[in-house]
Coordinates of C-alpha atoms in Angstrom, one line a residue:
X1 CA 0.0 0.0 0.0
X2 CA 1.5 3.4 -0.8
X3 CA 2.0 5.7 2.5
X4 CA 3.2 9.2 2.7
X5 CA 7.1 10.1 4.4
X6 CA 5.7 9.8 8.1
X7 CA 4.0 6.1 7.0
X8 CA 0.5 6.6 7.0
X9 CA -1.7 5.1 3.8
X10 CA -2.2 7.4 0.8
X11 CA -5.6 7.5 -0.6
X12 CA -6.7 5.4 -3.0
X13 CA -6.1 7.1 -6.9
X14 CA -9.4 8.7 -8.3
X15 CA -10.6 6.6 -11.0
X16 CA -10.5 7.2 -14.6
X17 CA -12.6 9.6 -16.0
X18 CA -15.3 7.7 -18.6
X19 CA -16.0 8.7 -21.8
X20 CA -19.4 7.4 -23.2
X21 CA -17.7 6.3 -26.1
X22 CA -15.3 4.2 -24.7
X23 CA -17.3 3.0 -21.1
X24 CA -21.0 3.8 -22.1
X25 CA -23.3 0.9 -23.2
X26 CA -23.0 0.5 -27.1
X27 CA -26.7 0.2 -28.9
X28 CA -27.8 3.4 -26.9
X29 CA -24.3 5.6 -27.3
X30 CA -24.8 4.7 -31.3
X31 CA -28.0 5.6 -31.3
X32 CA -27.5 8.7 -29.9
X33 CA -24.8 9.8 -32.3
X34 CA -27.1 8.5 -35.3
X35 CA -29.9 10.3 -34.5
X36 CA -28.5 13.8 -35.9
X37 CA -26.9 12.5 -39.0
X38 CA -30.5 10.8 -39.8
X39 CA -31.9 14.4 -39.4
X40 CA -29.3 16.0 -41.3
X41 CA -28.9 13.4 -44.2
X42 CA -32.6 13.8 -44.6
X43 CA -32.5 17.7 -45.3
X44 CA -29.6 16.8 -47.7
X45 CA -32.5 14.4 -49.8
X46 CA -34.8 17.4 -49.5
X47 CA -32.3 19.6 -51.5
X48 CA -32.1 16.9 -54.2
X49 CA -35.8 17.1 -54.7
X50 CA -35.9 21.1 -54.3
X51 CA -32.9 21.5 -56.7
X52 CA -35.0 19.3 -59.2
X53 CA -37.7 21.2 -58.9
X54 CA -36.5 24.7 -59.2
X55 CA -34.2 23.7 -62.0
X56 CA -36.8 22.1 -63.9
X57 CA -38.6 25.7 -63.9
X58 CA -35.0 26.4 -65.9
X59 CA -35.9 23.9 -69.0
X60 CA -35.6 21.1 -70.1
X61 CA -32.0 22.1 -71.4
X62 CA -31.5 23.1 -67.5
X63 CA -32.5 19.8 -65.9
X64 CA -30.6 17.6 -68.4
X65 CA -27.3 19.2 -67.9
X66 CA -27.8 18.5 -64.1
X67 CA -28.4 15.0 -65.1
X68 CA -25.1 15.2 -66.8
X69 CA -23.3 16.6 -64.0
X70 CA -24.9 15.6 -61.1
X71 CA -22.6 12.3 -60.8
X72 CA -19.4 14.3 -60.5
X73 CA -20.9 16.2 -57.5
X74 CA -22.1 13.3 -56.2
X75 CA -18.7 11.8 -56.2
X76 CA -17.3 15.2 -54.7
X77 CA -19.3 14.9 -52.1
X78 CA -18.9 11.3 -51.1
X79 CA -15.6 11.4 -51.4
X80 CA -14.8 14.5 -49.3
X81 CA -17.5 13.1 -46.9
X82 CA -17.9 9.4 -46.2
X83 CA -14.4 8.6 -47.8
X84 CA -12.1 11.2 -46.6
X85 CA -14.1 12.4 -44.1
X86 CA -14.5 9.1 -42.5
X87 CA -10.4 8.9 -42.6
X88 CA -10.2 11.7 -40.9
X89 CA -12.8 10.8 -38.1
X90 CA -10.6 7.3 -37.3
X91 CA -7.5 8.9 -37.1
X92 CA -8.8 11.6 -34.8
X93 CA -10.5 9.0 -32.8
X94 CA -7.7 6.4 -32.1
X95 CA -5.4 9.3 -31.1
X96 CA -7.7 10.3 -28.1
X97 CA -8.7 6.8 -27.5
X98 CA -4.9 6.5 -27.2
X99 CA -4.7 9.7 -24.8
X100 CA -3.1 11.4 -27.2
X101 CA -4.4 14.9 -27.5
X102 CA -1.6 16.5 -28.9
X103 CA -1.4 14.0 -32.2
X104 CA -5.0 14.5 -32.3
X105 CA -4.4 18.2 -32.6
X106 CA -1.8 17.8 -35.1
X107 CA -3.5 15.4 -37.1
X108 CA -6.2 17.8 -37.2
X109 CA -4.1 20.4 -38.9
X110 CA -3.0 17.7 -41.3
X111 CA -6.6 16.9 -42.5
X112 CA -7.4 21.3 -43.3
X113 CA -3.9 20.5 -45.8
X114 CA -5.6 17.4 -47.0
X115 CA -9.1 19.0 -47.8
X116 CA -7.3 22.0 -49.8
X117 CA -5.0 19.9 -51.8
X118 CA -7.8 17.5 -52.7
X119 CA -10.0 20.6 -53.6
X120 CA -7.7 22.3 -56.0
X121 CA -6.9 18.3 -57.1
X122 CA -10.8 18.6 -58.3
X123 CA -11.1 21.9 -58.8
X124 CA -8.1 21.6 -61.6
X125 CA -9.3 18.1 -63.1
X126 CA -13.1 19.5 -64.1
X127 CA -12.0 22.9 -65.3
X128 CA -9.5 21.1 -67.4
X129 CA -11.2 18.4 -68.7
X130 CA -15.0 18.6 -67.4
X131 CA -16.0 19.7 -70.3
X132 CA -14.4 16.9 -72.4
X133 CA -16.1 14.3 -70.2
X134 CA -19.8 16.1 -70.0
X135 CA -19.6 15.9 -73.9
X136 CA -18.5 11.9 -73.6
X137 CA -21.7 11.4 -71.3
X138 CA -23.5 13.1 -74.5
X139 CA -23.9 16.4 -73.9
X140 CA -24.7 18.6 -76.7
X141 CA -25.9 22.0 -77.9
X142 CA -27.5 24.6 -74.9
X143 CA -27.2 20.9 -72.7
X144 CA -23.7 21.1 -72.5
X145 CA -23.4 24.6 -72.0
X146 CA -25.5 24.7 -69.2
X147 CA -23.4 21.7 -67.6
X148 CA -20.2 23.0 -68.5
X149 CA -21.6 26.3 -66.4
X150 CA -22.6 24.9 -63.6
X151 CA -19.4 22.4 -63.4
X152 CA -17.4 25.5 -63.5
X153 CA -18.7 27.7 -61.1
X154 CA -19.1 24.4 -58.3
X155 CA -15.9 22.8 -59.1
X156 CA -14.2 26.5 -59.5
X157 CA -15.1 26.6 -55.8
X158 CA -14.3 22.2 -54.9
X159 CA -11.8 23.8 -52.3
X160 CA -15.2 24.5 -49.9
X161 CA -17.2 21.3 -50.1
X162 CA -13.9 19.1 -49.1
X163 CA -12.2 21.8 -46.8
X164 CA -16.0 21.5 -45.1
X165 CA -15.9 17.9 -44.9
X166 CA -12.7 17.4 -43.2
X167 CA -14.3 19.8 -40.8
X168 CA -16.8 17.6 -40.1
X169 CA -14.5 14.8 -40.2
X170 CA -12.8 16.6 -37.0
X171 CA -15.4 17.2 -35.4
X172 CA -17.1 13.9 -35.5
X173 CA -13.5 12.2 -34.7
X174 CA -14.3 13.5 -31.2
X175 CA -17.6 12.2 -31.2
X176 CA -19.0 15.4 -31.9
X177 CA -22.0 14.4 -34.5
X178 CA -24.3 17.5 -33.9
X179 CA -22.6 20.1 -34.9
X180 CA -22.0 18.6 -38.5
X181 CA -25.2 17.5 -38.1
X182 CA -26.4 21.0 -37.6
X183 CA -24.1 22.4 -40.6
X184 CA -25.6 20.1 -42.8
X185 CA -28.7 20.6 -41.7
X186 CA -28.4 24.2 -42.2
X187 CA -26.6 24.0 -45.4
X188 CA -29.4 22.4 -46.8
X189 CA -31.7 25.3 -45.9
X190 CA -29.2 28.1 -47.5
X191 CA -28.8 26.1 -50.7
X192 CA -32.2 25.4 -51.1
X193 CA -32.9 29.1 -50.5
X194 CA -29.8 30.4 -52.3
X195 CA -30.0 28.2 -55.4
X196 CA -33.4 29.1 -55.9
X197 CA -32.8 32.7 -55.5
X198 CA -30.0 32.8 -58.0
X199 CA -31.0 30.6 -60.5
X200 CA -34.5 31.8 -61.0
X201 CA -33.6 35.5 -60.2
X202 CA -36.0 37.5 -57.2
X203 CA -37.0 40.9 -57.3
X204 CA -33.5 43.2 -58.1
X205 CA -31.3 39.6 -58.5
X206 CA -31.1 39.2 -61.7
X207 CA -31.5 34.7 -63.2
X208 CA -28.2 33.3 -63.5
X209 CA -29.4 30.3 -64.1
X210 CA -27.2 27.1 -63.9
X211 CA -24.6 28.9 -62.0
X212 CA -26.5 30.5 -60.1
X213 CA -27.6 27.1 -58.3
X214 CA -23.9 26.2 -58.9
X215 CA -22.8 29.9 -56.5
X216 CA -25.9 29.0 -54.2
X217 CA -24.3 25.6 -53.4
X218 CA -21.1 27.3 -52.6
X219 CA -22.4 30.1 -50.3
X220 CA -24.4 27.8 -48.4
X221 CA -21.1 25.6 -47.9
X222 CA -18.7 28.6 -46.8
X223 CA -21.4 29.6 -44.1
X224 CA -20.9 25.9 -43.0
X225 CA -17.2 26.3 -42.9
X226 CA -17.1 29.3 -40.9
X227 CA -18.8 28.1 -38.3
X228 CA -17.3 24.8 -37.8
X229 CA -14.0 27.1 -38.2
X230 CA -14.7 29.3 -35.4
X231 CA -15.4 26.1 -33.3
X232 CA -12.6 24.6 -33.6
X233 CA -10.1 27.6 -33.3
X234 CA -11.8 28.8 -30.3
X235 CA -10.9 26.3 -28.0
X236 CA -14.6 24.6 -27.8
X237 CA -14.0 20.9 -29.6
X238 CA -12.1 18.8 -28.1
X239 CA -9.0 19.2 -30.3
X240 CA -7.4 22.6 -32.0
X241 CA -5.7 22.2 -34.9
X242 CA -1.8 22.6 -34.2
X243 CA -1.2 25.4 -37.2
X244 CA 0.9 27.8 -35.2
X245 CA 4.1 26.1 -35.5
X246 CA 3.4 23.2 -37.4
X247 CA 6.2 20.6 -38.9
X248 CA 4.5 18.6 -42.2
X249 CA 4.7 15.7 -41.0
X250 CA 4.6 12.4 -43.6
X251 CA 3.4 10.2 -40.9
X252 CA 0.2 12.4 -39.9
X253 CA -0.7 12.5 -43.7
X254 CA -0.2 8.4 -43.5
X255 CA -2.2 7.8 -40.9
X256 CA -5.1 9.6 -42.6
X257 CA -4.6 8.8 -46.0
X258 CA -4.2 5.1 -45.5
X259 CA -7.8 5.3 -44.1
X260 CA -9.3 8.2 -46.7
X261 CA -7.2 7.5 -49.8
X262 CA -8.4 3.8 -50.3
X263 CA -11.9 4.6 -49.4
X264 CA -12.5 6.7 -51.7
X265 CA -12.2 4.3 -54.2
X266 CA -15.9 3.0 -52.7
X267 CA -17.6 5.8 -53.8
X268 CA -15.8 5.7 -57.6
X269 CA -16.7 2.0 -58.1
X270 CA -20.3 2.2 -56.6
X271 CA -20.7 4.9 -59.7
X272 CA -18.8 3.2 -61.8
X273 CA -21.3 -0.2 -61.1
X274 CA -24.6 2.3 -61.3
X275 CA -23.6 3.5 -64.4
X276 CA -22.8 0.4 -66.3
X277 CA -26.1 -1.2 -65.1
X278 CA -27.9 2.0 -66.4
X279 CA -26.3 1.8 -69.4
X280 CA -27.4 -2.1 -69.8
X281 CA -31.2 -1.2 -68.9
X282 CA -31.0 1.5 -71.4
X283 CA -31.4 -1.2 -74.0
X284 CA -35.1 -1.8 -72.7
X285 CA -36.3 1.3 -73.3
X286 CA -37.3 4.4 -71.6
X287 CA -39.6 2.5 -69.0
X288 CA -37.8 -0.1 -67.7
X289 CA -34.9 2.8 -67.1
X290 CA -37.2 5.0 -65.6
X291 CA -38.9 2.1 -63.6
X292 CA -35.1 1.4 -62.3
X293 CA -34.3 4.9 -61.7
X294 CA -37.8 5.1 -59.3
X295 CA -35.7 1.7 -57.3
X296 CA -32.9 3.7 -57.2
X297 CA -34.0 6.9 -55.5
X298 CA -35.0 4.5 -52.8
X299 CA -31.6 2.8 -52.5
X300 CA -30.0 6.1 -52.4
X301 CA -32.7 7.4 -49.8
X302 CA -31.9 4.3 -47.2
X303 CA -28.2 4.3 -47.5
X304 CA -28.8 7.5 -45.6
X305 CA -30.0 5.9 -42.9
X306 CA -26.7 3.3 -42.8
X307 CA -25.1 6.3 -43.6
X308 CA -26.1 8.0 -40.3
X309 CA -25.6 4.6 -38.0
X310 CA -22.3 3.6 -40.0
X311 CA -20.6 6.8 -39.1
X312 CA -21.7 7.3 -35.8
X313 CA -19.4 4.1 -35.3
X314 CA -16.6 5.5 -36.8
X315 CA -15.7 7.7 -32.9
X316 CA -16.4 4.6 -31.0
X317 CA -14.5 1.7 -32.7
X318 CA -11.9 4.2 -33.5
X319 CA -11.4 5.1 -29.4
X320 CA -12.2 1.6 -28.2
X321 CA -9.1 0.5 -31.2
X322 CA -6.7 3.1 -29.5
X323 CA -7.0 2.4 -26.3
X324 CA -6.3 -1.3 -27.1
X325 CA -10.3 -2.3 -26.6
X326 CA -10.3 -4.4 -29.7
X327 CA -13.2 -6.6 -28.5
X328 CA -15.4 -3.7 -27.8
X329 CA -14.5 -2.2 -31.4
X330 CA -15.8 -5.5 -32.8
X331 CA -19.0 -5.5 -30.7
X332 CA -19.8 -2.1 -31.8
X333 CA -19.2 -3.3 -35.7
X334 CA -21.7 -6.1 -35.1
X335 CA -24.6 -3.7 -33.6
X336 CA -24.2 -1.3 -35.8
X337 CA -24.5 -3.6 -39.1
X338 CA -27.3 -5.2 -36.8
X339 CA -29.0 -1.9 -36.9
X340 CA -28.5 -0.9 -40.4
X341 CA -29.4 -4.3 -41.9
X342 CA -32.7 -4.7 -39.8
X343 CA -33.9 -1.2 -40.5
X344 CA -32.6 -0.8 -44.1
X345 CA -34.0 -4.2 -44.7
X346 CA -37.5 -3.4 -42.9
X347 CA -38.2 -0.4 -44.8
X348 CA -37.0 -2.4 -48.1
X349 CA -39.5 -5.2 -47.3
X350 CA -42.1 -3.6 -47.0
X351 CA -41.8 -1.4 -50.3
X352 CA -41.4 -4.3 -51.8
X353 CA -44.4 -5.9 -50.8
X354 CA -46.5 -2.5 -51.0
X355 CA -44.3 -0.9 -54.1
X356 CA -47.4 1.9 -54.8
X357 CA -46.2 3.7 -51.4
X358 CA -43.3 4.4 -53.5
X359 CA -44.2 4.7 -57.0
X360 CA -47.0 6.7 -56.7
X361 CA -44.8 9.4 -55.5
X362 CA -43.0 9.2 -59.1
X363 CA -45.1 8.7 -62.1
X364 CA -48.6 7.0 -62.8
X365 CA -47.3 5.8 -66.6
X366 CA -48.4 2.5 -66.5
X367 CA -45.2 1.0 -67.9
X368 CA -42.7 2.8 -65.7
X369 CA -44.9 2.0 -62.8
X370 CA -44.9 -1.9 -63.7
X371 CA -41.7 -2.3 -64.2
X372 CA -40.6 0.0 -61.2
X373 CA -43.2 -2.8 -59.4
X374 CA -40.6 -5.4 -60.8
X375 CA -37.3 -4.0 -59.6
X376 CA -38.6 -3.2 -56.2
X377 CA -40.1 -6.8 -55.5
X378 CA -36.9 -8.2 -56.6
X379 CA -34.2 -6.1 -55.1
X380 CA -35.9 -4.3 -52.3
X381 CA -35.7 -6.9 -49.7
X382 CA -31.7 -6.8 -50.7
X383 CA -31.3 -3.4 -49.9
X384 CA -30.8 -4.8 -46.3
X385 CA -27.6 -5.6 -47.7
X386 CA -26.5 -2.8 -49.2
X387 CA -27.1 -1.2 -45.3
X388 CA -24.6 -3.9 -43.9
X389 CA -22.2 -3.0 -46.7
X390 CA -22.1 1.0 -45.8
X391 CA -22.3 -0.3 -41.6
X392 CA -19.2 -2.5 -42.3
X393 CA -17.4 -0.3 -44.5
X394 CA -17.3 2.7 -41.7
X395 CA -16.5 0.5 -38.9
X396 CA -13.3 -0.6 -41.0
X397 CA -12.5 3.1 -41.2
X398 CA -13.1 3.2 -37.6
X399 CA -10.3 0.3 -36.7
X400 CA -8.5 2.0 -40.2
X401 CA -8.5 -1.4 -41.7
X402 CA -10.9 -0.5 -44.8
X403 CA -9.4 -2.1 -47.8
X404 CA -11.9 -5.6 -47.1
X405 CA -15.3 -3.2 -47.6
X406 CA -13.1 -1.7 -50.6
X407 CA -12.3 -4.7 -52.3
X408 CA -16.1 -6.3 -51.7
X409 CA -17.1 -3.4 -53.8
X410 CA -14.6 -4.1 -56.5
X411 CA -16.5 -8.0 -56.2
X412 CA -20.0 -6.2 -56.6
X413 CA -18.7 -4.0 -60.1
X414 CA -16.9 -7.3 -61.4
X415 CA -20.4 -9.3 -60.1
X416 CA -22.5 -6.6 -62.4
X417 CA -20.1 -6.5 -65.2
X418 CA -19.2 -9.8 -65.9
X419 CA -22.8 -10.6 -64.8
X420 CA -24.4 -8.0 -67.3
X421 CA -22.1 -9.3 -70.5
X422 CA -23.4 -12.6 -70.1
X423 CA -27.2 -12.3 -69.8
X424 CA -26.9 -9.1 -72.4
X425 CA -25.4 -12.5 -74.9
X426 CA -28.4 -14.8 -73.9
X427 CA -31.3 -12.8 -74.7
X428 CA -31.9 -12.0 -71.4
X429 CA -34.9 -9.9 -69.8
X430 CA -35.4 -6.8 -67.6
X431 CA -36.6 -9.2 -64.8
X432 CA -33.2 -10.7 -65.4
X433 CA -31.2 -8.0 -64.7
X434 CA -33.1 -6.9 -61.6
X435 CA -32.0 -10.2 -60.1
X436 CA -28.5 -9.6 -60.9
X437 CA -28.8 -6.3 -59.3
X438 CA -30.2 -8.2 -56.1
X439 CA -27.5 -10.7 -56.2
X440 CA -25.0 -8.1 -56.4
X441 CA -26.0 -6.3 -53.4
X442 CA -26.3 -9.7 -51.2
X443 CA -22.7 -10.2 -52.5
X444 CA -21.3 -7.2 -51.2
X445 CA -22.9 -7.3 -47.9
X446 CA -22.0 -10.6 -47.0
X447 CA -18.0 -9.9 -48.5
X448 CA -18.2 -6.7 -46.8
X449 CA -18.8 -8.5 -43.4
X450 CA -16.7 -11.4 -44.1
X451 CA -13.4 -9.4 -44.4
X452 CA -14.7 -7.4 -41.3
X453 CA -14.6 -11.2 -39.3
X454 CA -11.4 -12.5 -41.5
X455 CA -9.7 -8.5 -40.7
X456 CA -7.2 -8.6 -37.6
X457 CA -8.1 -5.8 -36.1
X458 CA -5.3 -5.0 -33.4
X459 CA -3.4 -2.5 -34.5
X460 CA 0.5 -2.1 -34.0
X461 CA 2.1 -1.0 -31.2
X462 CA 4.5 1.7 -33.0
X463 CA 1.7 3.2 -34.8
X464 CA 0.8 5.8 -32.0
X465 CA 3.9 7.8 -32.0
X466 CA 4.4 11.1 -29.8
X467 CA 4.2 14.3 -31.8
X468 CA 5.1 17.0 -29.2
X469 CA 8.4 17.6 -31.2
X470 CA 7.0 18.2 -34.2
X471 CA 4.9 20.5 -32.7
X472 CA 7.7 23.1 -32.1
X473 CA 11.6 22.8 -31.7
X474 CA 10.9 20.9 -27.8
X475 CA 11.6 17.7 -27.8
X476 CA 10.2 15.8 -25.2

């Protein structure tokens, strides 16, 4: 027993402080992070419908170019968000779960350099060429002028939606999900707001049109970034990025990147697969591909919800992998996939089994509506899958061991292609396809969770190293 110099026994230590992410009970911690990211994601499926809406007011022309670009911003936004983002999140995470304040700090400074370069990296590649590959997809005449406008007013500014991103990123690396949740949230308002204003024009501002939803998108994203700005340098979040007196490190950038870089070829191959399955539909005519595209506004409307559980693991299993809880880590992985599969998979049953709650919405054509009826009966049930898939791939960011998730993709585009060549060469139906599209998703949920068992998680022991001396010139 430890005693003081005249003998007598010392007190016992105070216990460790607990943080809910590492020591509270996992469903309801996960739930609770989730909840604002379900809110937020939803305003962010609002602006896709109000962006649709107020463009369509454009032309024809007007909407049709946004067709053409819209998978570029998509890919923008995914990439900066669930891809880099999430990086960003686990690195933050298993530095404090490690104790290590001071990396986290650093590494948050790292990630602002990462979100610039990657901007400009975009920002360069579609001023440069965007206008090459908007005439590849087909545009043509006052189409591709409209497209080409918009690309280069959004992508003039790509800086802003990634710098914003890694932000968020930060912020939710220290388990903070509301405030991004907020920012999105509110972002959604000002582009709905500003978009509208700009492109149609209102009382002395003048219609830009296509670039003026373009500037709208922009604005709304800047507001975002100053606020999560002044949160962070103020000393409120949990970490301040390190910029006075910052050393470039290689192994910050590392540690992120190793995590960010590789998922962000997810996103690329999950539009690469969407595209070449369009493509093949296309042959079918303009109701089966409408039909589809009625099936995939649904896909893309749940993912939000494994979107919003998936990343609310990414601060726990991150925390619980630094401080070494590895066990924990993996029983957070488990309940959140358990929670994305049953409530992705509920919602998907039950469109499936009533498909008019859903298609209604869209169209009452009687051949887009029958053979929307067709893909939703088929894959719907499968989109349970597709809600594992996104659960498992953010928990690998989390324990910063993503390239299983990754690679299950790359199974899934391979699955769709080879898949797609051989029923296109045996005078295959629509109803065909739709079950490749629903074998395709079981396959990537069920290799997506197999690499997440077959994945040692544990990580190395040199991989948290101190960063105090490349803080300033003191060395510890």
């Amino acid at each position: 027993m430890p005693v003081d110099e005249e003998e007598r026994p010392l007190p016992p230590p105070e216990p460790r402080l607990k943080d809910a992410l590492l020591d509270g009970p996992i469903l309801p911690t996960l739930l609770w992070l989730a909840w604002p990211n379900v809110i937020a994601l939803s305003a962010g499926t609002c602006v896709v419908i109000a962006e649709t809406s107020y463009i369509g007011r454009l032309g024809v022309e007007s909407l049709a170019a946004m067709a053409l670009v819209f998978p570029f911003v998509v890919l923008t936004m995914t990439m900066s968000g669930g891809a880099m983002g999430g990086g960003v999140a686990s690195a933050i995470a298993r530095s404090l779960g490690a104790g290590d304040v001071e990396r986290a700090s650093t590494l948050a400074a790292h990630a602002l350099l990462i979100g610039i370069c990657f901007g400009l990296t975009f920002m360069l590649v579609m001023l440069i060429f965007g206008p090459a590959l908007l005439a590849l997809l087909g545009g043509r005449g006052d189409v591709l002028a409209n497209a080409i406008g918009y690309a280069q007013i959004f992508f003039g500014g790509a800086v802003l939606p990634w710098l914003m991103n890694c932000m968020a990123g930060v912020l939710r690396g220290t388990g903070n999900m509301k405030l991004p949740s907020l920012m999105i949230l509110s972002s959604a308002v000002f582009q709905i707001i500003l978009g509208g204003t700009l492109g149609l024009g209102l009382g002395p501002i003048p219609p830009f049109g296509m670039r003026g939803v373009a500037a709208g998108s922009l604005i709304a994203y800047l507001i975002s970034i100053s606020v999560m700005g002044w949160y962070l340098f103020s000393g409120r979040a949990r970490v301040i990025p390190r910029i006075r007196g910052l050393r470039i490190r290689r192994a910050m950038f590392i540690d992120i990147l190793k995590v960010g870089l590789v998922s962000c070829f997810s996103p690329l191959q999950s539009v690469l697969t969407i595209s070449i399955f369009t493509h093949m539909l296309a042959g079918f005519g303009t109701a089966v591909l409408a039909g589809y595209g009625i099936g995939a506004r649904l896909e893309f409307m749940l993912t939000s919800v494994a979107f919003a559980v998936g990343i609310a693991s990414v601060p726990m299993i991150g925390m619980a992998i630094g401080a070494g809880r590895v066990a924990r880590a993996r029983r957070i992985a488990w309940t959140a996939g358990l929670v994305s599969f049953v409530s992705v998979g509920l919602i998907g049953t039950l469109i499936a089994i009533f498909p008019d709650l859903w298609v209604n919405i869209f169209t009452g054509d009687p051949g887009v509506r029958a053979a929307s009826r067709e893909y939703l009966s088929t894959a719907a049930p499968m989109y349970a899958f597709i809600g594992l898939a996104m659960s498992m791939y953010f928990s690998s960011q989390g324990a910063a061991k993503v390239i299983g998730p990754v690679l299950a993709q790359s199974a899934r585009l391979l699955l769709i292609g080879g898949g797609g060549w051989w029923l296109s060469n045996h005078d295959a139906t629509a109803a065909n396809f739709f079950v490749l599209a629903a074998a395709s998703m079981v396959a990537l949920g069920v290799f997506s969770a197999s690499s997440v068992i077959l994945t040692r998680w544990a990580p190395k022991r040199d991989v948290m190293t101190p960063v105090r001396a490349a803080l300033s010139g003191v060395v510890e």
